Amino acid sequence: MTKIYIDAGHGGSDPGAVGNGLREKDLTLMIAKHTQDYLKGYNCSVKMSRTNDKTLSLAQRTNDANKWGADFFLSVHINAGGGTGYEDFIYNGVSNTSKSAKLRNTIHSEISKVLTKYSITNRGKKKANFHVLRETKMPAVLTENLFIDRREDANLLKDDKFLKDIGQAHAKGIVKAFKLKGGSGSTSTSKPSKPKQSKTSKSNNKQTSNYTGDSIVDYLKSIGQPSSFAHRKKLAQQHGIKNYTGTASQNTKLLNALRGNKTTATSVKNYIPRTFKVGQRVRIKSSAKTYSRSNVPIPSKYKNKSLTIQQVGKDDVLIKELYSWVRKSDTY
């Protein structure tokens, strides 16, 4: 049976690219799960690098796929850097007639149909020396699905229908490339049963969960509730979080509210500064884990201590005393 390994980029302490209230690690997991769900209707075995908000090194991902003996490695990512549209990559050490190239061509063709449907720029088929493409022992493709820091792209990335379409397009390309047998993945896969308490009442919003991470998407799934943007917006309205657009700070407020913490919309509003300026004094939260631009842990001795902002970034600030960048959401 054909073995398909799906790698949802980033995760855990590594959020990936951040912009317009979105985190790459959340989006890659949602797209990857749509790909996985579609493939359940076909005669293949699928393994995910992660199914929740988990930290994994690049080596852990490729080693896992190699050890499993995967026939194909797919790595899903979201782009950043001011551009727009979709592009995909294969290792720059393989030829245009390699199996990786042939598989990529088929997958790219299926994804192109979605790009046309949503009027998305097709940035083409490219090559790169990425770890997951270089260190895998099987054909591998890495996809970059729109730009998180471009508003028009981000609006699509907030659309659950688009995420499903792009995720399924990845799967359709795999089905076609490997000539997999079976029915339509979307119809032959049994639909998940609805949670007993499907109404978004405040009572079921406070269900207990063993999940301890900081992803609102994974938390909602852990208590049996939908994780779609539309559902989160309804919950935000119920908890007094106005004009919900899915920003990192809004998701933190909502997560705290659903967990029953005292950091409700009103208190959090006072807890996180609305604006950040050079020279402003802030403190790093006790819950902060790593610096925003590296995976280095923040020492406890610097937390809850008055510190000075030296520079202001889009989603983080440079702390003068540490000369390190800290996420805005990790300060108060």
Tab-separated table of C-alpha atoms in Angstrom:
chain	number	residue	atom	x	y	z
A	1	MET	CA	0.000	0.000	0.000
A	2	THR	CA	1.293	3.464	-0.905
A	3	LYS	CA	2.566	5.392	2.113
A	4	ILE	CA	1.930	9.152	2.135
A	5	TYR	CA	3.640	11.284	4.778
A	6	ILE	CA	2.054	14.704	5.387
A	7	ASP	CA	4.078	17.306	7.261
A	8	ALA	CA	2.202	20.275	8.715
A	9	GLY	CA	4.930	22.911	8.927
A	10	HIS	CA	6.018	24.472	12.231
A	11	GLY	CA	4.048	23.899	15.453
A	12	GLY	CA	4.343	24.217	19.227
A	13	SER	CA	6.954	26.796	20.237
A	14	ASP	CA	7.555	27.584	16.564
A	15	PRO	CA	4.582	29.563	15.201
A	16	GLY	CA	6.117	30.004	11.765
A	17	ALA	CA	5.152	33.156	9.907
A	18	VAL	CA	2.704	35.469	11.677
A	19	GLY	CA	0.510	38.192	10.227
A	20	ASN	CA	-3.011	39.592	10.009
A	21	GLY	CA	-4.024	37.747	13.178
A	22	LEU	CA	-2.933	34.382	11.795
A	23	ARG	CA	-0.183	31.906	12.661
A	24	GLU	CA	1.348	29.645	10.069
A	25	LYS	CA	1.399	26.628	12.388
A	26	ASP	CA	-2.409	26.690	12.750
A	27	LEU	CA	-3.081	27.034	9.027
A	28	THR	CA	-0.667	24.319	7.929
A	29	LEU	CA	-2.288	21.870	10.319
A	30	MET	CA	-5.782	22.672	9.052
A	31	ILE	CA	-4.750	22.261	5.406
A	32	ALA	CA	-2.854	19.044	6.165
A	33	LYS	CA	-5.862	17.575	7.947
A	34	HIS	CA	-8.095	18.316	4.963
A	35	THR	CA	-5.571	16.500	2.785
A	36	GLN	CA	-5.498	13.567	5.193
A	37	ASP	CA	-9.298	13.378	5.429
A	38	TYR	CA	-9.686	13.258	1.647
A	39	LEU	CA	-7.118	10.485	1.292
A	40	LYS	CA	-8.980	8.291	3.778
A	41	GLY	CA	-11.229	7.236	0.910
A	42	TYR	CA	-8.337	5.700	-1.039
A	43	ASN	CA	-6.086	2.666	-0.788
A	44	CYS	CA	-3.143	4.401	0.832
A	45	SER	CA	-1.651	4.721	4.291
A	46	VAL	CA	-1.269	8.263	5.607
A	47	LYS	CA	0.959	9.432	8.444
A	48	MET	CA	1.051	12.969	9.816
A	49	SER	CA	4.144	14.596	11.305
A	50	ARG	CA	1.796	16.131	13.870
A	51	THR	CA	-1.931	16.211	14.530
A	52	ASN	CA	-1.844	18.904	17.212
A	53	ASP	CA	0.165	21.928	18.318
A	54	LYS	CA	3.454	20.064	18.780
A	55	THR	CA	7.065	21.195	18.519
A	56	LEU	CA	9.139	19.156	16.062
A	57	SER	CA	12.581	19.783	14.583
A	58	LEU	CA	13.124	19.416	10.847
A	59	ALA	CA	15.301	16.367	11.511
A	60	GLN	CA	12.546	14.719	13.548
A	61	ARG	CA	10.143	15.099	10.650
A	62	THR	CA	12.436	13.695	7.968
A	63	ASN	CA	13.767	10.927	10.238
A	64	ASP	CA	10.210	9.852	11.029
A	65	ALA	CA	9.260	9.705	7.346
A	66	ASN	CA	12.443	7.828	6.425
A	67	LYS	CA	12.021	5.312	9.250
A	68	TRP	CA	8.382	4.710	8.291
A	69	GLY	CA	9.408	4.049	4.697
A	70	ALA	CA	7.154	6.664	3.129
A	71	ASP	CA	6.667	6.644	-0.633
A	72	PHE	CA	6.026	10.381	-0.738
A	73	PHE	CA	6.675	13.345	1.562
A	74	LEU	CA	4.443	16.431	1.431
A	75	SER	CA	5.315	19.486	3.520
A	76	VAL	CA	2.642	22.186	3.838
A	77	HIS	CA	3.621	25.801	4.560
A	78	ILE	CA	2.342	29.377	4.377
A	79	ASN	CA	4.529	32.050	2.798
A	80	ALA	CA	5.552	35.529	4.011
A	81	GLY	CA	7.644	38.421	2.807
A	82	GLY	CA	5.293	40.762	0.982
A	83	GLY	CA	4.400	38.677	-2.048
A	84	THR	CA	1.141	37.022	-3.027
A	85	GLY	CA	-0.050	33.664	-4.315
A	86	TYR	CA	1.000	30.019	-4.358
A	87	GLU	CA	4.242	28.230	-5.226
A	88	ASP	CA	5.788	24.818	-4.610
A	89	PHE	CA	9.294	23.382	-4.391
A	90	ILE	CA	11.300	20.240	-4.990
A	91	TYR	CA	14.954	19.705	-4.037
A	92	ASN	CA	17.384	21.629	-6.220
A	93	GLY	CA	19.562	18.555	-6.486
A	94	VAL	CA	17.080	16.590	-8.617
A	95	SER	CA	16.323	16.901	-12.320
A	96	ASN	CA	13.123	18.031	-14.002
A	97	THR	CA	12.537	14.417	-15.036
A	98	SER	CA	12.915	13.015	-11.514
A	99	LYS	CA	10.058	11.315	-9.727
A	100	SER	CA	9.795	14.307	-7.375
A	101	ALA	CA	9.359	16.611	-10.374
A	102	LYS	CA	6.745	14.386	-12.015
A	103	LEU	CA	4.736	14.059	-8.799
A	104	ARG	CA	5.004	17.799	-8.173
A	105	ASN	CA	3.757	18.559	-11.673
A	106	THR	CA	0.598	16.522	-11.105
A	107	ILE	CA	-0.073	18.025	-7.685
A	108	HIS	CA	0.615	21.522	-9.000
A	109	SER	CA	-1.890	20.950	-11.802
A	110	GLU	CA	-4.663	20.057	-9.345
A	111	ILE	CA	-3.872	22.984	-7.057
A	112	SER	CA	-3.872	25.323	-10.071
A	113	LYS	CA	-7.600	24.643	-10.460
A	114	VAL	CA	-8.198	26.098	-6.993
A	115	LEU	CA	-5.941	29.058	-7.758
A	116	THR	CA	-8.043	29.821	-10.825
A	117	LYS	CA	-11.271	29.440	-8.862
A	118	TYR	CA	-10.166	32.049	-6.293
A	119	SER	CA	-8.169	34.257	-8.731
A	120	ILE	CA	-4.904	33.536	-6.913
A	121	THR	CA	-1.502	34.240	-8.439
A	122	ASN	CA	0.386	31.125	-9.484
A	123	ARG	CA	4.050	31.804	-8.691
A	124	GLY	CA	5.147	28.610	-10.380
A	125	LYS	CA	7.163	25.454	-9.793
A	126	LYS	CA	10.522	26.019	-8.131
A	127	LYS	CA	13.526	24.291	-6.562
A	128	ALA	CA	15.283	24.892	-3.234
A	129	ASN	CA	17.767	23.348	-0.817
A	130	PHE	CA	15.248	22.948	2.025
A	131	HIS	CA	16.038	20.361	4.703
A	132	VAL	CA	12.793	18.417	4.256
A	133	LEU	CA	13.429	18.141	0.528
A	134	ARG	CA	17.110	17.296	0.845
A	135	GLU	CA	17.085	14.826	3.756
A	136	THR	CA	14.071	12.721	2.790
A	137	LYS	CA	14.817	9.403	1.071
A	138	MET	CA	11.636	9.504	-0.988
A	139	PRO	CA	10.200	12.012	-3.503
A	140	ALA	CA	9.256	15.197	-1.656
A	141	VAL	CA	7.340	18.390	-2.367
A	142	LEU	CA	6.951	21.516	-0.244
A	143	THR	CA	4.016	23.852	-0.906
A	144	GLU	CA	3.733	27.522	0.061
A	145	ASN	CA	0.038	28.379	0.250
A	146	LEU	CA	-0.385	32.148	-0.034
A	147	PHE	CA	1.242	34.963	1.966
A	148	ILE	CA	0.164	35.400	5.572
A	149	ASP	CA	1.367	39.027	5.660
A	150	ARG	CA	-0.701	40.151	2.652
A	151	ARG	CA	-4.236	41.169	3.588
A	152	GLU	CA	-5.927	39.743	0.492
A	153	ASP	CA	-4.189	36.399	0.937
A	154	ALA	CA	-4.876	36.394	4.670
A	155	ASN	CA	-8.588	36.919	4.063
A	156	LEU	CA	-8.619	33.705	2.043
A	157	LEU	CA	-6.619	31.914	4.726
A	158	LYS	CA	-9.372	32.864	7.189
A	159	ASP	CA	-11.956	31.217	4.895
A	160	ASP	CA	-12.649	27.628	5.985
A	161	LYS	CA	-13.991	26.753	2.523
A	162	PHE	CA	-10.753	27.855	0.886
A	163	LEU	CA	-8.630	25.879	3.351
A	164	LYS	CA	-10.682	22.783	2.577
A	165	ASP	CA	-10.433	23.356	-1.179
A	166	ILE	CA	-6.661	23.814	-1.132
A	167	GLY	CA	-6.174	20.880	1.228
A	168	GLN	CA	-8.265	18.590	-0.937
A	169	ALA	CA	-6.456	19.793	-4.074
A	170	HIS	CA	-3.197	18.532	-2.544
A	171	ALA	CA	-4.906	15.175	-1.983
A	172	LYS	CA	-6.411	15.016	-5.471
A	173	GLY	CA	-2.973	15.570	-6.923
A	174	ILE	CA	-1.561	12.713	-4.833
A	175	VAL	CA	-4.425	10.413	-5.849
A	176	LYS	CA	-3.824	11.168	-9.515
A	177	ALA	CA	-0.030	10.959	-9.289
A	178	PHE	CA	-0.031	7.566	-7.567
A	179	LYS	CA	-3.128	6.285	-9.398
A	180	LEU	CA	-4.748	5.425	-6.068
A	181	LYS	CA	-7.930	3.362	-6.131
A	182	GLY	CA	-11.076	4.156	-4.214
A	183	GLY	CA	-14.080	6.440	-4.164
A	184	SER	CA	-14.228	10.146	-3.507
A	185	GLY	CA	-12.438	10.882	-0.278
A	186	SER	CA	-14.970	13.511	0.671
A	187	THR	CA	-17.936	11.151	0.387
A	188	SER	CA	-16.540	7.779	1.379
A	189	THR	CA	-15.079	9.071	4.608
A	190	SER	CA	-17.641	8.897	7.377
A	191	LYS	CA	-18.697	12.244	8.753
A	192	PRO	CA	-17.650	12.948	12.355
A	193	SER	CA	-20.492	12.751	14.820
A	194	LYS	CA	-21.673	16.057	16.173
A	195	PRO	CA	-20.836	16.815	19.785
A	196	LYS	CA	-23.736	16.327	22.167
A	197	GLN	CA	-23.731	20.008	23.040
A	198	SER	CA	-23.549	21.620	19.632
A	199	LYS	CA	-25.020	24.974	20.587
A	200	THR	CA	-22.481	27.587	21.485
A	201	SER	CA	-23.915	28.317	24.901
A	202	LYS	CA	-21.678	29.712	27.616
A	203	SER	CA	-22.159	26.583	29.668
A	204	ASN	CA	-20.544	24.242	27.159
A	205	ASN	CA	-17.874	26.812	26.334
A	206	LYS	CA	-16.351	26.054	29.719
A	207	GLN	CA	-15.975	22.321	29.211
A	208	THR	CA	-12.822	20.885	30.753
A	209	SER	CA	-9.924	19.790	28.583
A	210	ASN	CA	-6.534	18.162	29.085
A	211	TYR	CA	-5.085	20.383	26.372
A	212	THR	CA	-2.549	22.829	27.851
A	213	GLY	CA	-1.231	24.527	24.695
A	214	ASP	CA	-1.927	28.035	23.396
A	215	SER	CA	-3.805	27.212	20.186
A	216	ILE	CA	-7.494	28.137	20.235
A	217	VAL	CA	-8.056	25.765	17.293
A	218	ASP	CA	-6.635	22.748	19.120
A	219	TYR	CA	-8.402	23.698	22.356
A	220	LEU	CA	-11.817	23.804	20.663
A	221	LYS	CA	-11.176	20.435	19.040
A	222	SER	CA	-10.205	18.988	22.428
A	223	ILE	CA	-13.647	19.874	23.841
A	224	GLY	CA	-15.543	18.663	20.795
A	225	GLN	CA	-16.418	22.049	19.327
A	226	PRO	CA	-15.896	23.313	15.757
A	227	SER	CA	-12.682	25.266	15.239
A	228	SER	CA	-13.807	27.252	12.200
A	229	PHE	CA	-13.380	31.015	12.086
A	230	ALA	CA	-17.172	31.487	11.996
A	231	HIS	CA	-17.618	29.479	15.199
A	232	ARG	CA	-14.776	31.283	16.944
A	233	LYS	CA	-16.333	34.620	15.980
A	234	LYS	CA	-19.639	33.585	17.599
A	235	LEU	CA	-17.828	32.547	20.757
A	236	ALA	CA	-15.892	35.817	20.796
A	237	GLN	CA	-19.142	37.802	20.626
A	238	GLN	CA	-20.543	35.814	23.528
A	239	HIS	CA	-17.507	36.650	25.627
A	240	GLY	CA	-17.449	40.351	24.845
A	241	ILE	CA	-14.551	40.300	22.385
A	242	LYS	CA	-15.603	42.880	19.819
A	243	ASN	CA	-14.680	43.004	16.120
A	244	TYR	CA	-13.121	39.543	16.178
A	245	THR	CA	-10.798	38.982	13.215
A	246	GLY	CA	-8.719	36.153	14.627
A	247	THR	CA	-5.705	38.170	15.808
A	248	ALA	CA	-3.238	36.540	18.186
A	249	SER	CA	-4.328	38.730	21.106
A	250	GLN	CA	-8.019	38.067	20.420
A	251	ASN	CA	-7.389	34.332	20.276
A	252	THR	CA	-5.547	34.534	23.601
A	253	LYS	CA	-8.491	36.398	25.134
A	254	LEU	CA	-10.943	33.854	23.773
A	255	LEU	CA	-8.851	30.906	24.944
A	256	ASN	CA	-8.631	32.353	28.447
A	257	ALA	CA	-12.366	33.054	28.504
A	258	LEU	CA	-13.259	29.524	27.397
A	259	ARG	CA	-10.952	28.044	30.005
A	260	GLY	CA	-12.771	30.032	32.642
A	261	ASN	CA	-9.719	32.087	33.539
A	262	LYS	CA	-10.211	35.486	35.099
A	263	THR	CA	-8.542	37.075	32.100
A	264	THR	CA	-11.864	37.918	30.437
A	265	ALA	CA	-12.193	40.298	27.537
A	266	THR	CA	-12.331	43.289	29.877
A	267	SER	CA	-9.356	42.372	32.055
A	268	VAL	CA	-7.167	41.256	29.165
A	269	LYS	CA	-7.895	44.501	27.416
A	270	ASN	CA	-6.123	46.253	30.288
A	271	TYR	CA	-3.455	43.559	30.526
A	272	ILE	CA	-2.048	43.856	26.984
A	273	PRO	CA	-1.051	47.347	25.772
A	274	ARG	CA	-2.983	48.449	22.721
A	275	THR	CA	-0.032	50.336	21.282
A	276	PHE	CA	3.706	49.826	21.594
A	277	LYS	CA	6.203	52.678	21.448
A	278	VAL	CA	9.965	52.996	21.711
A	279	GLY	CA	10.848	53.775	25.324
A	280	GLN	CA	7.652	52.237	26.687
A	281	ARG	CA	8.027	50.021	29.760
A	282	VAL	CA	6.546	46.518	29.572
A	283	ARG	CA	6.819	43.244	31.472
A	284	ILE	CA	7.166	39.721	30.092
A	285	LYS	CA	4.420	37.327	31.173
A	286	SER	CA	5.206	34.314	33.322
A	287	SER	CA	3.611	32.136	30.623
A	288	ALA	CA	6.033	33.336	27.911
A	289	LYS	CA	8.159	30.449	26.631
A	290	THR	CA	10.634	31.500	23.943
A	291	TYR	CA	11.876	34.622	22.215
A	292	SER	CA	9.861	35.472	19.108
A	293	ARG	CA	12.715	35.158	16.623
A	294	SER	CA	14.390	32.053	18.009
A	295	ASN	CA	13.505	28.931	19.961
A	296	VAL	CA	15.653	30.021	22.918
A	297	PRO	CA	13.729	29.906	26.231
A	298	ILE	CA	13.201	33.214	28.038
A	299	PRO	CA	14.937	33.042	31.470
A	300	SER	CA	12.535	33.316	34.409
A	301	LYS	CA	14.605	36.117	35.954
A	302	TYR	CA	13.476	38.471	33.178
A	303	LYS	CA	9.758	37.759	33.546
A	304	ASN	CA	7.431	40.168	35.387
A	305	LYS	CA	10.245	42.708	35.448
A	306	SER	CA	9.931	46.234	34.069
A	307	LEU	CA	11.831	46.388	30.768
A	308	THR	CA	12.288	48.951	27.992
A	309	ILE	CA	11.150	48.686	24.354
A	310	GLN	CA	14.005	49.604	21.994
A	311	GLN	CA	12.331	48.765	18.668
A	312	VAL	CA	8.788	47.863	17.631
A	313	GLY	CA	8.106	45.131	15.079
A	314	LYS	CA	4.834	44.018	13.545
A	315	ASP	CA	4.107	41.305	16.112
A	316	ASP	CA	7.018	41.641	18.512
A	317	VAL	CA	9.225	44.167	20.302
A	318	LEU	CA	12.974	44.399	20.895
A	319	ILE	CA	13.727	44.594	24.618
A	320	LYS	CA	16.639	46.924	25.357
A	321	GLU	CA	17.874	45.130	28.464
A	322	LEU	CA	17.891	41.739	26.707
A	323	TYR	CA	18.547	42.852	23.125
A	324	SER	CA	16.145	40.117	22.121
A	325	TRP	CA	12.750	40.138	20.447
A	326	VAL	CA	9.653	39.188	22.462
A	327	ARG	CA	6.117	38.646	21.140
A	328	LYS	CA	3.751	41.494	21.900
A	329	SER	CA	1.216	38.937	23.143
A	330	ASP	CA	3.796	37.758	25.704
A	331	THR	CA	4.004	41.199	27.349
A	332	TYR	CA	1.791	43.291	29.614
